C-alpha cells in the first residue's frame, strides 16, 4: 500500500510518544465526537427540532410577500461589515490548524507500527481534508468579496488559496457568480442542474440501489475535478465547456484574461507538487497532500449537493423563475462540529445566497434575524447528514411538474 511504502520502521521516545498520544487523543476525540455524539448533524448550533414530515413539507412557490430590501433592513448593520482583522484571524487560524495536522502526519505517523499507522492515516486524511475545506471556504468568501473592503486583496489572496488546492480561482469566481444570479433556474443555473425524466440513464437505468451507490462513488470521488474540467453537473452550452478554457462560453470577453491567470496558477501549483514529489517521493505527497485533497473534494461535493437537492425545494423555468425565489431554493443543514470547520457555509447557506457579501462570521446571526420574515420560505433540515445524503440520492433523481400542472413552470424532485 502507498502509506506502507512511506512508513518507516522505528519507535518513538517516551517523551515523543507521550506528546504524540496527547495530541492524537485530542484529534481522535474530535472525530469520534463528530461521528457519534453529533450523529452526523443531530445536534449543532442552529438545531431547530424538526421531524421527517416537517422537513419534507414543500417550500411555497408563490411570489414572496417580502423583498430583499426587507431582509436587509432586518439584519443588524454590523453583520455587513467586512473586517480585515477578523477575516485574517480566521485564515491564519485555519493555516495553523492545517500546519499542526501536517506536523503530526509527517513527523509522527511514519514512526508508528504498521497496524497503528493504518488507523492513524485515515484519521489524518479526514482531519486534514476537513482543514483544507475550511481554508478553501475562505477562498470562496474571497471570491464573493466578503473578506475585506479591498477587492484587489481579496482576489490576490483568493488566487493563492484556491490555486493551492487545485481550483482555478477566477474561473470559478465567474461561474459561481452566475450560479448565484440564476439559482434553481432550469435554463440558466450553472451547477447541479437536475435531470428530466426523459433522461432514461438517470430515471431508469441508475434509479435503483446499485445505481445510487455508483452515483455516490462517482460524485464524491470524481465530480470536483470533472466539474472544472468538463462542466459535469453544469448547464449545457454550445461548444466545449471547461473552467480551464478561456474561450469557453462560461466566460465573457472581459473575463478571459483572468481565466488565463487562473490556468497559470494551476500550472504553478502542479509544478510545485511535481518538485515536491521529486524530492520526497510520490507516496509521501499522496499521504500528506493527495489523500486529504480527495477528502476536501468529497466534502465540497457532499455539501453542495445537499445545499441544492431536497424534495421540498422547487426548480423553475423561465415562465416562473425570479431571483429571490431561486435564492430561497436552497437549504440549511446541521453538520455538527463541521459547521465551525467549514465557517458555517453548511448551516447558513440560505442567507449566503441572499446576500453573499456578508462575512461568514456574521451569517448565523443574519440568518436568525431574517427567519421570522422568511417564514415558510426558509428551509432548515436537521436530518443527520449521512441519512439526508442517502435520502436525497434516492429521492432526488429527476424533476418534473406536478400532474395537472405541466405548464406551471415549477418542477419538483422525483424518483
XYZ file of C-alpha atoms in Angstrom:
415
model
C 0.000 0.000 0.000
C 1.088 3.600 -0.615
C 1.103 4.602 3.026
C 3.046 1.481 3.960
C 5.801 2.345 1.479
C 6.456 5.591 3.299
C 6.006 4.430 6.900
C 9.406 3.944 8.465
C 10.351 1.320 10.967
C 11.230 2.627 14.402
C 9.881 3.661 17.741
C 9.211 6.949 19.422
C 10.981 8.009 22.574
C 8.860 8.049 25.723
C 8.597 11.858 25.689
C 7.708 11.906 21.995
C 5.168 9.133 22.484
C 3.519 10.951 25.394
C 3.313 14.175 23.401
C 2.006 12.356 20.337
C -0.566 10.407 22.323
C -1.912 13.581 23.915
C -2.249 15.377 20.571
C -3.608 12.307 18.810
C -6.132 11.659 21.550
C -7.421 15.208 21.193
C -7.963 14.949 17.439
C -9.361 11.423 17.634
C -11.807 12.717 20.224
C -12.957 15.413 17.793
C -13.532 12.848 15.061
C -15.401 10.492 17.399
C -17.414 13.411 18.744
C -18.419 14.327 15.203
C -19.475 10.843 14.155
C -21.005 9.637 17.416
C -22.144 12.475 19.657
C -23.272 14.713 16.826
C -24.628 11.761 14.834
C -23.560 13.497 11.641
C -25.631 16.565 12.284
C -28.058 15.593 15.012
C -27.040 18.389 17.348
C -25.455 21.715 16.498
C -25.631 25.452 16.759
C -28.733 26.015 14.658
C -30.626 22.948 15.729
C -34.339 23.647 15.305
C -36.060 20.387 16.224
C -37.970 19.010 13.258
C -39.404 15.700 12.197
C -39.411 13.930 8.849
C -42.841 15.283 7.947
C -41.793 18.861 8.670
C -38.569 18.759 6.668
C -40.329 17.316 3.612
C -43.040 19.995 3.620
C -42.769 21.909 0.369
C -41.497 25.472 0.433
C -44.095 27.885 -1.032
C -43.663 28.663 -4.722
C -45.850 31.770 -4.817
C -44.133 35.125 -5.194
C -42.722 36.238 -1.865
C -44.576 38.880 0.173
C -41.211 40.491 1.010
C -38.345 41.977 -0.962
C -34.591 41.682 -0.498
C -34.659 45.213 0.949
C -36.933 43.993 3.756
C -34.424 41.288 4.630
C -31.501 43.703 4.616
C -33.335 46.033 6.993
C -33.889 43.160 9.450
C -30.202 42.249 9.630
C -28.114 44.154 12.219
C -25.889 46.689 10.417
C -22.657 45.260 11.849
C -23.311 41.974 10.008
C -22.498 43.702 6.724
C -19.100 44.957 7.900
C -16.107 43.141 6.443
C -13.279 43.277 8.960
C -9.842 42.594 7.505
C -8.564 41.854 11.010
C -11.287 39.340 11.840
C -11.163 37.681 8.433
C -7.376 37.413 8.601
C -7.641 35.830 12.023
C -9.794 33.018 10.662
C -7.466 32.465 7.712
C -4.383 32.437 9.947
C -6.120 30.130 12.442
C -7.027 27.661 9.712
C -3.496 27.695 8.320
C -2.128 26.987 11.817
C -4.534 24.063 12.237
C -3.525 22.770 8.807
C 0.160 23.018 9.728
C -0.474 21.209 13.023
C -2.021 18.276 11.174
C 0.853 18.339 8.675
C 3.389 18.273 11.522
C 1.664 15.319 13.173
C 1.289 13.433 9.899
C 4.808 13.947 8.607
C 6.718 13.532 11.880
C 4.821 11.006 13.981
C 2.613 8.708 11.921
C 5.544 7.306 9.884
C 7.156 6.136 13.129
C 4.149 4.165 14.309
C 3.981 0.366 13.977
C 2.096 -0.584 10.826
C -1.193 -1.616 12.467
C -1.425 1.773 14.216
C -0.297 3.636 11.106
C -3.120 2.068 9.099
C -5.546 3.569 11.637
C -3.765 6.895 12.010
C -3.513 7.718 8.308
C -7.278 7.723 7.564
C -7.851 9.841 10.678
C -5.208 12.280 9.445
C -6.708 12.318 5.940
C -10.167 13.146 7.248
C -8.954 15.816 9.666
C -6.545 17.425 7.200
C -9.083 17.196 4.371
C -11.594 18.980 6.613
C -8.931 21.590 7.368
C -8.341 22.031 3.633
C -12.080 22.533 3.159
C -12.124 25.250 5.808
C -9.338 27.167 4.070
C -10.959 26.566 0.662
C -14.210 28.007 2.063
C -12.367 31.200 2.967
C -11.095 31.260 -0.628
C -14.739 31.017 -1.720
C -15.553 34.004 0.512
C -12.659 35.917 -1.045
C -14.290 35.356 -4.421
C -17.502 36.878 -3.063
C -15.584 39.931 -1.744
C -16.746 39.195 1.812
C -13.225 39.036 3.304
C -12.230 42.720 3.310
C -13.102 46.104 1.821
C -10.284 45.718 -0.703
C -11.221 43.854 -3.880
C -7.604 43.590 -5.063
C -6.566 41.997 -1.761
C -9.476 39.555 -1.795
C -8.620 38.467 -5.335
C -4.891 38.178 -4.627
C -5.436 36.024 -1.534
C -8.203 34.015 -3.191
C -5.967 33.288 -6.180
C -3.223 31.897 -3.914
C -5.601 29.960 -1.636
C -7.589 28.270 -4.399
C -4.567 27.553 -6.584
C -3.025 25.771 -3.596
C -5.986 23.377 -3.651
C -6.020 22.969 -7.450
C -9.024 25.223 -8.003
C -8.993 27.824 -10.817
C -9.834 30.890 -8.756
C -11.080 33.444 -11.267
C -12.748 30.834 -13.471
C -14.717 29.513 -10.516
C -15.450 33.027 -9.271
C -17.127 33.896 -12.574
C -19.175 30.713 -12.954
C -20.116 30.783 -9.281
C -21.314 34.365 -9.617
C -23.617 33.207 -12.421
C -24.860 30.378 -10.170
C -25.831 32.932 -7.528
C -27.548 35.051 -10.165
C -29.649 32.147 -11.523
C -30.069 29.690 -8.649
C -32.548 26.891 -9.438
C -33.307 28.214 -12.893
C -33.857 25.281 -15.211
C -32.291 27.148 -18.125
C -29.576 29.334 -16.611
C -28.272 27.950 -13.326
C -24.626 26.904 -13.602
C -24.366 23.836 -11.370
C -26.380 20.886 -10.048
C -28.738 21.117 -12.989
C -31.428 18.489 -12.335
C -32.133 15.746 -14.836
C -35.502 15.287 -16.513
C -37.498 12.064 -16.661
C -36.720 11.784 -20.363
C -33.064 11.181 -19.439
C -33.539 7.438 -19.019
C -29.947 6.844 -17.886
C -30.853 8.528 -14.611
C -34.605 7.977 -14.377
C -34.461 4.244 -15.239
C -31.000 2.674 -15.583
C -29.422 4.197 -12.447
C -32.646 4.589 -10.461
C -32.028 1.629 -8.147
C -29.881 0.881 -5.048
C -26.873 -0.249 -7.088
C -27.159 2.786 -9.342
C -27.434 5.052 -6.307
C -24.245 3.591 -4.854
C -22.481 4.050 -8.180
C -23.573 7.679 -8.411
C -22.456 8.284 -4.825
C -18.998 6.946 -5.666
C -18.754 8.992 -8.865
C -19.969 12.171 -7.180
C -17.681 12.067 -4.165
C -14.538 10.874 -5.934
C -14.695 12.425 -9.403
C -17.219 15.269 -9.566
C -14.930 18.021 -8.233
C -12.236 17.763 -10.942
C -14.769 16.715 -13.586
C -16.880 19.808 -12.941
C -13.964 22.153 -13.510
C -12.582 20.191 -16.448
C -15.710 19.092 -18.347
C -18.562 21.000 -16.660
C -20.198 17.862 -15.285
C -23.343 18.862 -13.321
C -23.268 22.206 -15.190
C -25.753 23.711 -17.642
C -25.493 22.763 -21.313
C -23.753 25.147 -23.696
C -22.845 25.101 -27.358
C -19.180 24.282 -27.723
C -16.533 22.934 -25.359
C -17.116 23.986 -21.759
C -14.329 23.978 -19.203
C -13.141 26.234 -16.399
C -9.628 25.875 -17.847
C -10.540 27.005 -21.382
C -10.547 30.818 -21.668
C -12.719 30.711 -24.806
C -15.347 28.638 -23.001
C -18.913 30.025 -23.240
C -18.822 30.159 -19.432
C -16.945 33.451 -19.716
C -17.400 36.788 -21.445
C -14.629 38.663 -23.235
C -13.759 40.833 -20.228
C -13.124 37.746 -18.086
C -10.896 35.688 -20.366
C -7.569 37.281 -19.372
C -8.036 36.306 -15.738
C -9.046 32.795 -16.783
C -5.582 32.568 -18.326
C -4.176 33.727 -14.975
C -6.182 31.005 -13.204
C -4.622 28.456 -15.548
C -1.168 29.847 -14.773
C -1.874 29.415 -11.074
C -2.853 25.812 -11.655
C 0.286 25.144 -13.696
C 2.414 26.667 -10.950
C 0.667 24.530 -8.322
C 1.142 21.327 -10.321
C 4.790 22.169 -10.933
C 5.340 22.760 -7.225
C 3.714 19.405 -6.437
C 5.905 17.741 -9.058
C 9.040 19.175 -7.445
C 7.859 18.053 -4.003
C 7.224 14.533 -5.311
C 10.624 14.547 -6.966
C 12.235 15.406 -3.627
C 10.172 13.425 -1.127
C 8.521 10.744 -3.271
C 5.032 10.322 -4.678
C 3.963 8.180 -1.702
C 4.816 10.945 0.755
C 2.971 13.514 -1.358
C -0.101 11.314 -1.601
C -0.231 10.615 2.129
C 0.374 14.215 3.191
C -1.455 16.150 0.462
C -3.155 13.946 -2.129
C -5.462 11.914 0.111
C -6.586 14.961 2.163
C -7.284 16.766 -1.114
C -9.579 13.912 -2.155
C -11.368 14.254 1.202
C -11.725 18.003 0.611
C -13.159 17.337 -2.846
C -15.662 14.890 -1.360
C -16.655 17.416 1.312
C -17.282 20.039 -1.362
C -19.453 17.765 -3.494
C -21.219 16.365 -0.427
C -22.397 19.664 0.985
C -23.061 21.454 -2.311
C -25.205 18.510 -3.431
C -27.122 18.752 -0.149
C -27.422 22.545 -0.492
C -29.301 22.204 -3.759
C -31.035 18.829 -3.577
C -34.098 18.465 -1.370
C -37.584 17.026 -2.038
C -39.238 20.181 -0.663
C -37.435 22.680 -2.912
C -38.637 23.630 -6.390
C -36.828 24.451 -9.605
C -38.355 27.000 -12.003
C -38.245 27.555 -15.729
C -38.250 30.986 -17.338
C -42.020 31.266 -17.130
C -41.947 31.346 -13.331
C -38.387 31.893 -12.082
C -37.400 35.045 -10.243
C -34.198 35.768 -8.378
C -35.463 35.791 -4.790
C -37.399 32.525 -5.048
C -34.373 30.956 -6.695
C -32.099 32.172 -3.910
C -34.510 30.739 -1.340
C -34.498 27.350 -3.079
C -31.611 26.085 -1.005
C -31.424 24.511 2.423
C -29.534 24.989 5.674
C -28.346 21.814 7.375
C -26.552 20.895 10.574
C -23.114 19.284 10.256
C -22.250 19.348 13.935
C -18.646 20.368 14.560
C -18.036 20.740 10.820
C -20.284 23.815 10.805
C -17.429 25.580 12.581
C -14.697 23.949 10.491
C -16.451 24.992 7.248
C -17.235 28.504 8.541
C -20.993 27.967 8.643
C -21.396 27.649 4.875
C -23.286 24.458 5.721
C -25.776 25.840 8.250
C -26.206 29.397 6.910
C -26.326 28.841 3.166
C -29.717 30.429 2.559
C -28.613 33.874 3.734
C -25.407 33.448 1.746
C -27.476 33.111 -1.428
C -29.498 36.172 -0.495
C -26.566 38.436 0.451
C -23.272 36.831 -0.473
C -21.062 39.679 0.781
C -21.916 39.049 4.456
C -18.750 37.683 6.129
C -19.028 34.080 7.284
C -18.638 35.073 10.950
C -21.930 37.004 10.741
C -24.035 34.625 8.629
C -25.591 32.708 11.535
C -26.674 35.934 13.217
C -28.005 37.254 9.923
C -29.909 34.007 9.358
C -31.584 34.247 12.738
C -32.533 37.861 12.005
C -34.369 37.103 8.754
C -36.011 33.797 9.668
C -39.146 35.476 11.117
C -39.633 37.341 7.825
C -38.938 34.330 5.622
C -41.386 32.097 7.478
C -42.224 29.007 5.400
C -39.926 30.211 2.627
C -36.958 29.281 4.821
C -35.881 25.634 4.719
C -33.858 24.082 7.535
C -33.313 20.332 7.726
C -31.573 18.813 10.737
C -31.785 15.252 9.432
C -28.421 13.559 10.191
C -26.376 14.366 7.127
C -25.420 10.817 6.114
C -29.091 9.859 6.264
C -30.019 13.022 4.359
C -27.376 12.383 1.697
C -28.674 8.871 1.065
C -32.301 10.068 1.105
C -31.569 12.804 -1.443
C -29.507 10.395 -3.551
C -32.529 8.069 -3.728
C -35.338 10.623 -3.923
C -33.870 13.474 -5.994
C -33.328 11.635 -9.279
C -35.066 13.954 -11.756
C -37.533 16.846 -11.766
C -40.981 17.135 -13.336
C -44.013 19.405 -12.783
C -46.867 18.092 -10.697
C -49.521 16.130 -12.560
C -52.053 18.561 -13.946
C -49.604 21.476 -13.604
C -47.379 20.733 -16.581
C -47.418 24.384 -17.689
C -46.837 25.855 -14.250
C -43.109 26.397 -14.731
C -42.471 24.745 -11.348
C -40.589 21.449 -11.097
C -40.174 19.055 -8.147
C -37.730 16.272 -7.479
C -38.988 12.738 -8.073
C -37.593 9.204 -8.251
